[in-house]
Coordinates of C-alpha atoms in Angstrom, one line a residue:
Chain N
M1 CA 28.3 -13.7 2.5
L2 CA 26.1 -11.4 4.1
D3 CA 22.9 -12.1 6.7
K4 CA 19.8 -9.8 6.2
I5 CA 21.2 -7.0 8.5
G6 CA 24.4 -7.0 6.2
I7 CA 22.4 -6.7 3.2
A8 CA 20.5 -3.9 5.0
K9 CA 23.7 -2.0 6.0
R10 CA 25.1 -2.2 2.7
I11 CA 22.1 -0.7 1.2
A12 CA 22.0 2.0 3.8
Q13 CA 25.1 3.2 2.2
E14 CA 23.3 3.9 -1.0
V15 CA 20.9 6.3 0.7
K16 CA 21.7 10.0 0.1
D17 CA 21.4 12.9 2.4
G18 CA 18.5 14.9 2.0
S19 CA 16.5 12.1 0.1
Y20 CA 13.0 10.8 0.4
V21 CA 12.8 7.0 0.7
N22 CA 10.0 4.5 0.4
L23 CA 11.2 1.0 2.3
G24 CA 9.1 -1.9 1.4
I25 CA 8.5 -4.8 3.9
G26 CA 11.0 -7.1 5.1
I27 CA 14.9 -6.5 4.9
P28 CA 14.0 -3.2 3.2
T29 CA 12.5 -2.2 6.5
L30 CA 15.7 -2.8 8.4
V31 CA 17.6 -0.4 6.3
A32 CA 16.5 2.7 8.4
N33 CA 18.2 1.4 11.3
Y34 CA 21.7 1.6 9.5
I35 CA 21.6 5.0 7.6
P36 CA 24.7 6.7 8.5
K37 CA 25.4 9.4 11.1
G38 CA 25.0 12.9 9.2
V39 CA 22.6 11.3 6.5
N40 CA 19.2 12.8 6.7
V41 CA 16.5 11.1 5.2
T42 CA 12.7 11.2 5.3
L43 CA 11.0 8.1 5.1
Q44 CA 7.8 7.8 3.3
S45 CA 5.0 5.5 4.0
E46 CA 2.4 5.0 1.5
N47 CA -0.4 4.6 3.4
G48 CA -0.1 8.3 3.9
M49 CA 2.9 9.8 5.9
L50 CA 6.2 11.6 5.2
G51 CA 8.5 11.5 8.3
M52 CA 8.2 7.9 9.7
G53 CA 9.9 7.5 13.0
P54 CA 10.7 4.2 15.0
F55 CA 8.3 1.8 16.6
P56 CA 6.5 3.2 19.8
I57 CA 7.9 2.3 23.2
D58 CA 5.5 0.0 24.9
G59 CA 2.3 1.5 26.0
E60 CA 2.4 4.2 23.5
E61 CA 1.1 2.7 20.5
D62 CA -1.8 4.6 18.5
A63 CA -4.1 2.7 16.4
D64 CA -4.4 5.8 14.3
L65 CA -0.8 5.7 13.4
I66 CA 0.7 2.8 11.4
N67 CA 2.7 2.1 8.5
A68 CA 2.0 0.3 5.0
G69 CA 2.8 -3.0 6.9
K70 CA 0.4 -2.2 9.6
Q71 CA 2.6 -1.9 12.2
T72 CA 2.4 0.8 15.1
I73 CA 5.2 3.5 14.5
T74 CA 5.6 7.0 15.5
E75 CA 6.0 10.7 14.3
V76 CA 9.2 12.6 13.9
P77 CA 9.6 16.4 14.2
G78 CA 8.5 17.6 10.7
T79 CA 6.1 14.3 9.9
A80 CA 3.2 15.3 7.4
Y81 CA 0.1 13.1 6.9
F82 CA -2.2 12.9 3.8
D83 CA -4.2 10.5 2.0
S84 CA -3.6 7.6 -0.2
A85 CA -4.4 9.6 -3.4
L86 CA -1.9 12.1 -2.6
S87 CA 0.6 9.6 -1.4
F88 CA 0.7 7.5 -4.6
G89 CA 0.5 11.2 -6.5
M90 CA 3.9 12.2 -5.2
I91 CA 5.1 8.5 -5.8
R92 CA 4.0 8.8 -9.3
A93 CA 4.9 12.5 -9.8
G94 CA 8.8 11.3 -9.2
K95 CA 9.2 13.2 -5.8
V96 CA 10.2 10.0 -4.0
D97 CA 13.9 9.5 -4.7
L98 CA 14.6 5.9 -3.7
T99 CA 12.5 2.8 -3.3
I100 CA 14.0 -0.3 -1.8
L101 CA 11.8 -3.3 -2.2
G102 CA 12.3 -7.2 -2.0
A103 CA 11.7 -9.4 -4.9
M104 CA 11.4 -13.2 -6.0
E105 CA 12.7 -12.6 -9.6
V106 CA 14.6 -9.9 -11.3
S107 CA 15.4 -10.3 -15.0
E108 CA 18.5 -8.9 -16.8
N109 CA 16.7 -5.8 -18.4
G110 CA 15.3 -4.8 -14.9
D111 CA 11.8 -6.5 -14.8
I112 CA 10.9 -7.6 -11.4
A113 CA 8.4 -10.2 -10.1
N114 CA 7.1 -9.9 -6.8
W115 CA 3.4 -10.3 -5.9
K116 CA 2.2 -13.6 -7.4
I117 CA 3.1 -17.2 -7.6
P118 CA 0.6 -19.0 -9.9
G119 CA -1.3 -21.7 -7.8
K120 CA -0.6 -20.2 -4.4
M121 CA -2.8 -17.8 -2.8
V122 CA -2.5 -14.6 -4.1
K123 CA -2.5 -11.6 -1.6
G124 CA -2.2 -8.8 -3.9
M125 CA 0.3 -6.2 -5.3
G126 CA -0.4 -3.5 -2.7
G127 CA 1.4 -0.3 -3.8
A128 CA 4.3 -2.5 -5.4
M129 CA 3.3 -1.9 -8.8
D130 CA 2.8 1.7 -8.3
L131 CA 6.1 2.2 -6.7
V132 CA 8.1 0.2 -9.4
A133 CA 6.4 2.1 -12.2
A134 CA 7.1 5.5 -10.8
A135 CA 10.6 5.6 -8.4
K136 CA 13.5 7.5 -10.0
N137 CA 15.7 4.9 -8.3
I138 CA 14.8 1.4 -7.2
I139 CA 17.3 -0.8 -5.2
V140 CA 16.1 -4.7 -4.7
A141 CA 16.8 -6.2 -1.7
M142 CA 16.9 -9.9 -1.9
Q143 CA 18.6 -13.3 -1.5
H144 CA 20.6 -14.4 -4.5
V145 CA 18.8 -17.7 -4.8
N146 CA 15.5 -19.2 -3.5
K147 CA 14.8 -21.7 -1.1
A148 CA 15.2 -24.5 -3.8
G149 CA 18.6 -23.3 -4.5
E150 CA 17.5 -21.5 -8.0
S151 CA 18.8 -18.1 -9.0
K152 CA 16.7 -15.4 -8.5
L153 CA 18.6 -13.3 -11.2
L154 CA 17.2 -14.5 -14.5
P155 CA 17.4 -14.0 -18.1
E156 CA 13.7 -13.3 -18.1
C157 CA 11.2 -13.6 -15.2
T158 CA 9.1 -16.6 -15.0
L159 CA 6.6 -15.2 -12.7
P160 CA 3.9 -12.6 -13.2
L161 CA 5.7 -9.5 -13.5
T162 CA 5.3 -6.4 -11.0
G163 CA 6.9 -3.9 -13.3
V164 CA 9.2 -3.8 -16.6
K165 CA 12.7 -2.4 -16.9
C166 CA 12.5 -0.6 -13.7
I167 CA 15.0 -1.9 -11.4
K168 CA 18.7 -0.3 -11.5
K169 CA 20.3 -2.0 -8.5
I170 CA 20.1 -5.3 -6.5
V171 CA 22.1 -6.0 -3.2
T172 CA 22.1 -9.9 -2.2
E173 CA 24.1 -11.7 0.4
L174 CA 26.7 -12.5 -2.1
A175 CA 26.8 -9.1 -4.1
V176 CA 25.9 -5.6 -5.3
L177 CA 24.9 -5.6 -9.2
E178 CA 24.0 -3.0 -11.4
V179 CA 21.2 -3.9 -13.9
V180 CA 22.0 -2.3 -17.2
P181 CA 19.4 -3.2 -19.9
G182 CA 20.9 -4.9 -23.1
K183 CA 24.0 -5.8 -21.1
G184 CA 23.1 -7.7 -18.2
F185 CA 24.1 -7.8 -14.3
V186 CA 27.1 -5.9 -14.0
L187 CA 28.8 -7.0 -10.9
L188 CA 29.8 -4.0 -8.7
E189 CA 31.0 -5.5 -5.4
R190 CA 31.4 -9.2 -3.9
A191 CA 30.2 -9.8 -0.2
P192 CA 33.1 -10.5 2.2
G193 CA 34.8 -13.9 1.4
V194 CA 32.7 -14.4 -1.6
T195 CA 34.2 -15.2 -5.0
V196 CA 33.2 -14.0 -8.5
E197 CA 32.9 -17.7 -9.3
E198 CA 30.3 -18.2 -6.6
I199 CA 28.4 -15.2 -7.7
R200 CA 28.7 -16.5 -11.5
K201 CA 27.3 -20.1 -10.2
A202 CA 24.2 -18.3 -8.4
T203 CA 23.2 -16.0 -11.1
A204 CA 21.4 -17.6 -14.1
G205 CA 21.0 -14.3 -16.1
K206 CA 23.8 -12.8 -18.0
L207 CA 26.7 -11.7 -15.4
V208 CA 29.0 -9.1 -16.5
V209 CA 32.5 -8.8 -14.7
E210 CA 34.7 -6.0 -15.7
G211 CA 38.0 -5.8 -14.2
D212 CA 38.8 -6.7 -10.6
I213 CA 35.8 -6.6 -8.3
P214 CA 36.2 -4.9 -5.0
E215 CA 34.9 -6.5 -2.0
M216 CA 32.1 -4.4 -0.1
V217 CA 33.0 -2.4 3.1
I218 CA 30.8 -3.1 5.7
D219 CA 30.9 -1.8 9.4
Chain I
M1 CA -27.6 21.6 5.7
N2 CA -28.1 19.4 8.7
K3 CA -26.8 15.8 7.5
V4 CA -27.1 14.3 11.0
V5 CA -28.6 10.9 11.0
K6 CA -29.3 9.0 14.6
D7 CA -26.9 6.1 14.1
A8 CA -25.1 3.7 11.9
E9 CA -28.4 1.6 11.3
V10 CA -30.3 4.9 9.9
A11 CA -27.4 5.9 7.8
I12 CA -27.2 2.4 6.0
H13 CA -30.7 1.6 6.0
D14 CA -31.1 2.0 2.2
I15 CA -28.2 0.0 1.2
Q16 CA -29.7 -2.9 -0.9
D17 CA -28.6 -6.3 -1.9
G18 CA -26.2 -6.4 -4.7
E19 CA -24.9 -2.8 -4.2
V20 CA -21.4 -1.4 -5.0
I21 CA -20.0 0.1 -1.6
M22 CA -16.6 1.9 -0.9
L23 CA -15.3 1.3 2.6
G24 CA -12.2 3.5 3.9
G25 CA -9.4 2.4 6.0
F26 CA -6.1 0.8 5.4
G27 CA -5.7 -2.4 7.0
L28 CA -7.8 -2.0 10.4
C29 CA -6.6 1.7 10.7
G30 CA -9.3 4.1 10.4
I31 CA -12.2 1.8 9.3
P32 CA -15.8 2.5 9.9
E33 CA -16.8 -0.2 12.6
N34 CA -20.2 1.2 13.4
C35 CA -21.3 0.8 9.8
I36 CA -19.9 -2.4 9.1
N37 CA -21.5 -3.7 12.3
A38 CA -24.9 -2.5 11.1
L39 CA -24.5 -3.9 7.6
V40 CA -23.7 -7.3 9.4
K41 CA -26.9 -6.8 11.4
K42 CA -28.9 -6.0 8.6
G43 CA -27.9 -8.8 6.7
T44 CA -27.4 -7.1 3.3
K45 CA -26.1 -9.4 0.7
D46 CA -24.3 -9.8 -2.7
L47 CA -22.4 -6.4 -2.0
T48 CA -19.5 -5.6 -4.0
C49 CA -17.0 -3.8 -1.7
I50 CA -14.3 -1.3 -2.8
S51 CA -11.6 -1.5 0.0
N52 CA -8.1 -1.6 0.0
N53 CA -8.1 -4.4 2.5
A54 CA -10.6 -7.0 3.6
G55 CA -10.3 -7.0 7.3
V56 CA -9.2 -10.0 9.6
D57 CA -11.1 -12.7 10.5
D58 CA -13.2 -11.3 13.3
F59 CA -12.9 -7.9 12.5
G60 CA -13.5 -5.4 9.8
I61 CA -14.5 -6.6 6.6
G62 CA -13.8 -10.2 7.8
L63 CA -17.1 -9.7 10.0
M64 CA -19.2 -9.4 6.7
L65 CA -17.3 -12.1 5.2
K66 CA -18.0 -14.6 7.7
T67 CA -21.7 -14.0 7.3
R68 CA -21.3 -14.2 3.3
Q69 CA -22.4 -10.9 2.6
V70 CA -19.7 -10.0 0.1
K71 CA -19.8 -11.2 -3.6
K72 CA -16.6 -9.5 -4.7
M73 CA -14.0 -7.7 -3.4
I74 CA -12.1 -5.1 -5.4
S75 CA -8.9 -4.3 -3.2
S76 CA -4.9 -4.3 -3.3
Y77 CA -3.9 -6.7 -0.8
V78 CA -5.8 -9.0 1.1
G79 CA -3.7 -11.5 2.7
E80 CA -4.8 -11.4 6.5
N81 CA -8.0 -13.3 6.3
A82 CA -8.2 -17.1 6.7
E83 CA -12.1 -17.0 5.8
F84 CA -11.2 -15.0 2.9
E85 CA -8.8 -17.4 1.6
R86 CA -11.2 -20.2 1.9
Q87 CA -13.9 -18.4 0.0
L88 CA -11.7 -17.4 -2.7
L89 CA -10.4 -20.9 -3.1
S90 CA -14.0 -22.5 -3.1
G91 CA -15.3 -19.8 -5.5
E92 CA -17.8 -18.3 -3.4
L93 CA -16.1 -15.2 -3.4
E94 CA -14.9 -13.3 -6.6
V95 CA -11.8 -10.7 -6.2
E96 CA -10.3 -7.9 -8.3
L97 CA -7.0 -7.0 -7.3
I98 CA -5.8 -3.4 -8.4
P99 CA -2.6 -1.7 -7.5
Q100 CA -3.0 0.6 -4.6
G101 CA -2.2 3.8 -6.2
T102 CA -4.5 3.0 -9.1
L103 CA -7.1 2.2 -6.2
A104 CA -6.7 5.4 -4.6
T105 CA -6.7 7.4 -8.2
R106 CA -9.5 5.9 -9.5
C107 CA -11.6 7.4 -6.4
M108 CA -9.8 10.5 -6.9
A109 CA -11.0 10.4 -10.3
A110 CA -14.6 10.1 -9.0
A111 CA -14.1 12.8 -6.4
Y112 CA -12.8 15.3 -9.2
G113 CA -15.4 14.4 -11.9
M114 CA -13.1 12.9 -14.3
P115 CA -14.3 9.6 -16.0
A116 CA -10.6 8.1 -16.1
V117 CA -6.9 8.5 -15.5
W118 CA -3.8 7.6 -17.1
V119 CA -1.4 5.8 -15.0
R120 CA 2.0 3.7 -15.5
A121 CA 1.4 1.1 -12.7
G122 CA 0.8 -2.4 -14.2
V123 CA 2.4 -1.6 -17.8
G124 CA 3.5 -4.9 -19.0
T125 CA 2.0 -6.9 -16.3
E126 CA -1.4 -8.9 -16.3
V127 CA -3.1 -5.6 -14.8
A128 CA -2.8 -4.3 -18.3
I129 CA -4.8 -7.0 -20.1
G130 CA -7.8 -5.7 -22.1
K131 CA -6.8 -1.7 -21.1
E132 CA -6.5 0.8 -23.5
T133 CA -2.9 2.2 -23.6
R134 CA -1.3 5.4 -24.9
V135 CA 2.1 6.8 -24.9
F136 CA 2.9 10.0 -23.7
D137 CA 6.5 11.6 -24.1
G138 CA 7.9 8.1 -25.1
V139 CA 6.0 6.4 -21.8
E140 CA 3.3 4.0 -22.0
Y141 CA 0.3 4.5 -19.9
L142 CA -3.0 2.5 -19.0
L143 CA -6.4 4.1 -18.9
E144 CA -8.1 3.3 -15.5
M145 CA -11.7 4.1 -15.1
A146 CA -13.0 6.6 -12.1
F147 CA -15.1 4.4 -9.7
K148 CA -19.0 4.3 -9.8
A149 CA -19.9 3.3 -6.2
K150 CA -23.4 4.4 -5.1
F151 CA -22.5 4.5 -1.2
A152 CA -19.1 5.4 0.4
I153 CA -18.8 4.6 3.9
V154 CA -16.0 6.4 5.7
K155 CA -14.7 7.0 9.3
A156 CA -13.4 10.4 10.3
W157 CA -11.9 11.7 13.7
K158 CA -14.2 14.9 13.8
G159 CA -17.1 16.1 11.9
D160 CA -19.7 18.9 11.9
T161 CA -23.4 19.1 11.3
H162 CA -22.6 20.2 7.6
G163 CA -20.7 17.0 6.8
N164 CA -17.3 18.8 7.1
L165 CA -14.5 15.9 8.1
I166 CA -11.2 16.0 9.8
F167 CA -8.9 12.9 10.3
R168 CA -6.2 12.1 12.5
K169 CA -2.8 10.7 11.7
T170 CA -2.7 8.0 9.3
T171 CA -6.4 7.5 9.0
R172 CA -6.8 9.8 6.2
N173 CA -5.7 6.9 4.0
F174 CA -8.4 5.6 1.8
N175 CA -11.1 7.3 3.8
M176 CA -10.5 10.9 2.3
P177 CA -10.6 9.8 -1.5
M178 CA -13.5 7.3 -0.8
A179 CA -15.5 10.0 1.0
M180 CA -14.9 12.4 -2.0
A181 CA -16.0 9.6 -4.4
G182 CA -19.1 8.1 -3.4
Q183 CA -22.6 9.0 -4.9
I184 CA -24.0 8.8 -1.3
T185 CA -21.2 9.2 1.5
I186 CA -21.8 8.3 4.9
A187 CA -19.4 9.4 7.5
E188 CA -19.2 8.2 11.0
V189 CA -17.2 10.1 13.3
E190 CA -15.7 9.9 16.9
E191 CA -17.0 13.5 17.6
L192 CA -19.8 15.1 16.1
V193 CA -19.9 19.1 16.8
P194 CA -22.2 21.7 15.5
A195 CA -21.3 23.6 12.3
G196 CA -19.2 26.6 13.0
T197 CA -16.9 24.7 15.6
L198 CA -14.2 23.4 13.6
D199 CA -11.5 25.7 12.2
P200 CA -12.4 26.0 8.4
D201 CA -8.8 26.1 7.7
H202 CA -8.4 22.4 9.2
I203 CA -11.1 20.9 7.0
H204 CA -9.9 17.9 5.1
V205 CA -13.2 16.8 3.4
P206 CA -15.5 19.9 2.6
G207 CA -19.1 18.7 3.6
I208 CA -20.6 19.1 0.0
Y209 CA -19.1 15.5 -0.4
V210 CA -20.8 14.1 2.8
H211 CA -24.5 13.2 2.7
R212 CA -25.1 11.4 6.1
I213 CA -22.9 12.0 9.3
F214 CA -23.4 10.8 12.8
Q215 CA -21.3 10.1 15.7
G216 CA -20.3 6.3 16.3
N217 CA -19.8 4.7 19.6
N218 CA -17.7 1.9 21.1
Y219 CA -14.8 2.4 18.8
E220 CA -12.4 -0.9 19.3
K221 CA -9.6 0.7 17.0
R222 CA -7.9 -2.6 17.0
I223 CA -4.2 -2.6 16.0
E224 CA -3.3 -5.4 13.4
Q225 CA 0.5 -5.4 14.2
R226 CA 1.2 -4.1 17.4
T227 CA 5.2 -3.4 17.2
V228 CA 7.2 -1.8 19.9
R229 CA 10.8 -0.5 20.5
K230 CA 13.1 -3.0 22.1

């Protein structure tokens, strides 16, 4: 079974050299720390920046330079700034190659719910609906089951949707799965030490197991 | 062509109770601090505020929430404010949540003189309820209307007496589309210079969009999430 860093490390293997990537808040943010050497990516922050660097060293924070999580960050050589309309313009136009974000639920046809729990304080969708509606490739980083022990990979989402038929791949503490509409959650890899049966038990939606399922290789 | 006004109080003097206003910034980054303070001082009530966020309890739009000056917020993310949550749950405050890109694009539509735009964000979700849809090349889109705001209040880094604006780093955010979307745009700047001083090639918002400009003071520029490298 993987911890959060393990999930981030596995997703980092999906990032292609020369790509533009938008990282959501939480585990997705950690992915930036584990991108393999020799793979150059440009991080897009939807509040208006391409080429997002690491957090500043203490004392060099700049209130005018934050990411979409409102954290202080830095530039890298080649950074470009722009406004929110242009930022979502490039997202909408499919210029961002990969979006990595968290989710509360994903359905077997690729629907995602990650912004609202009825009855609880609703903070808003931020840029999540725009991102899932537009990105060419979306990977979800999440736990396989919620805190109540219920599967987050469902036949249909029960929570209000963020987007429909948009999720392509899911990486959890148990598995890597491809979402194939009309087919279900196709199991690609098992986390170290995790059996297919354990994954099946934690998956409420249709799990497709074809042949031998390899174990993930993570440094 | 001189658009300079003395200060924030003069700049916002004719914003009436019940007005629809846009406020630039992302989180607390690049917010028009001087104008928010002046609105609090003036006590303008029942405002509808179009702003990506709603500030924190004691800074930004949070200051106007504390004084109950806001009737409705139109935002994409409002999570960082306890007083906001209290007013929302008690029914004192109305909130309309909009996808962030749609929020920005509805500003852009107003800036570009377009009545509406087709967007994919929200298709198949509750955001789509009641909205006109159309299929282009096999993909469904929602019709989203340009914002109509009487006033837009923004903050820029530098500006000149003609209203030309330049922003710094990630403060362009909603300041730029909103500056161009207001019927009357008020810009507060850290440094106001005579027209002809700024490099014309470096202007982000041309002065034609800006109606009032002044040099603000005492910028606090609060950081919401101070994060540093370990």
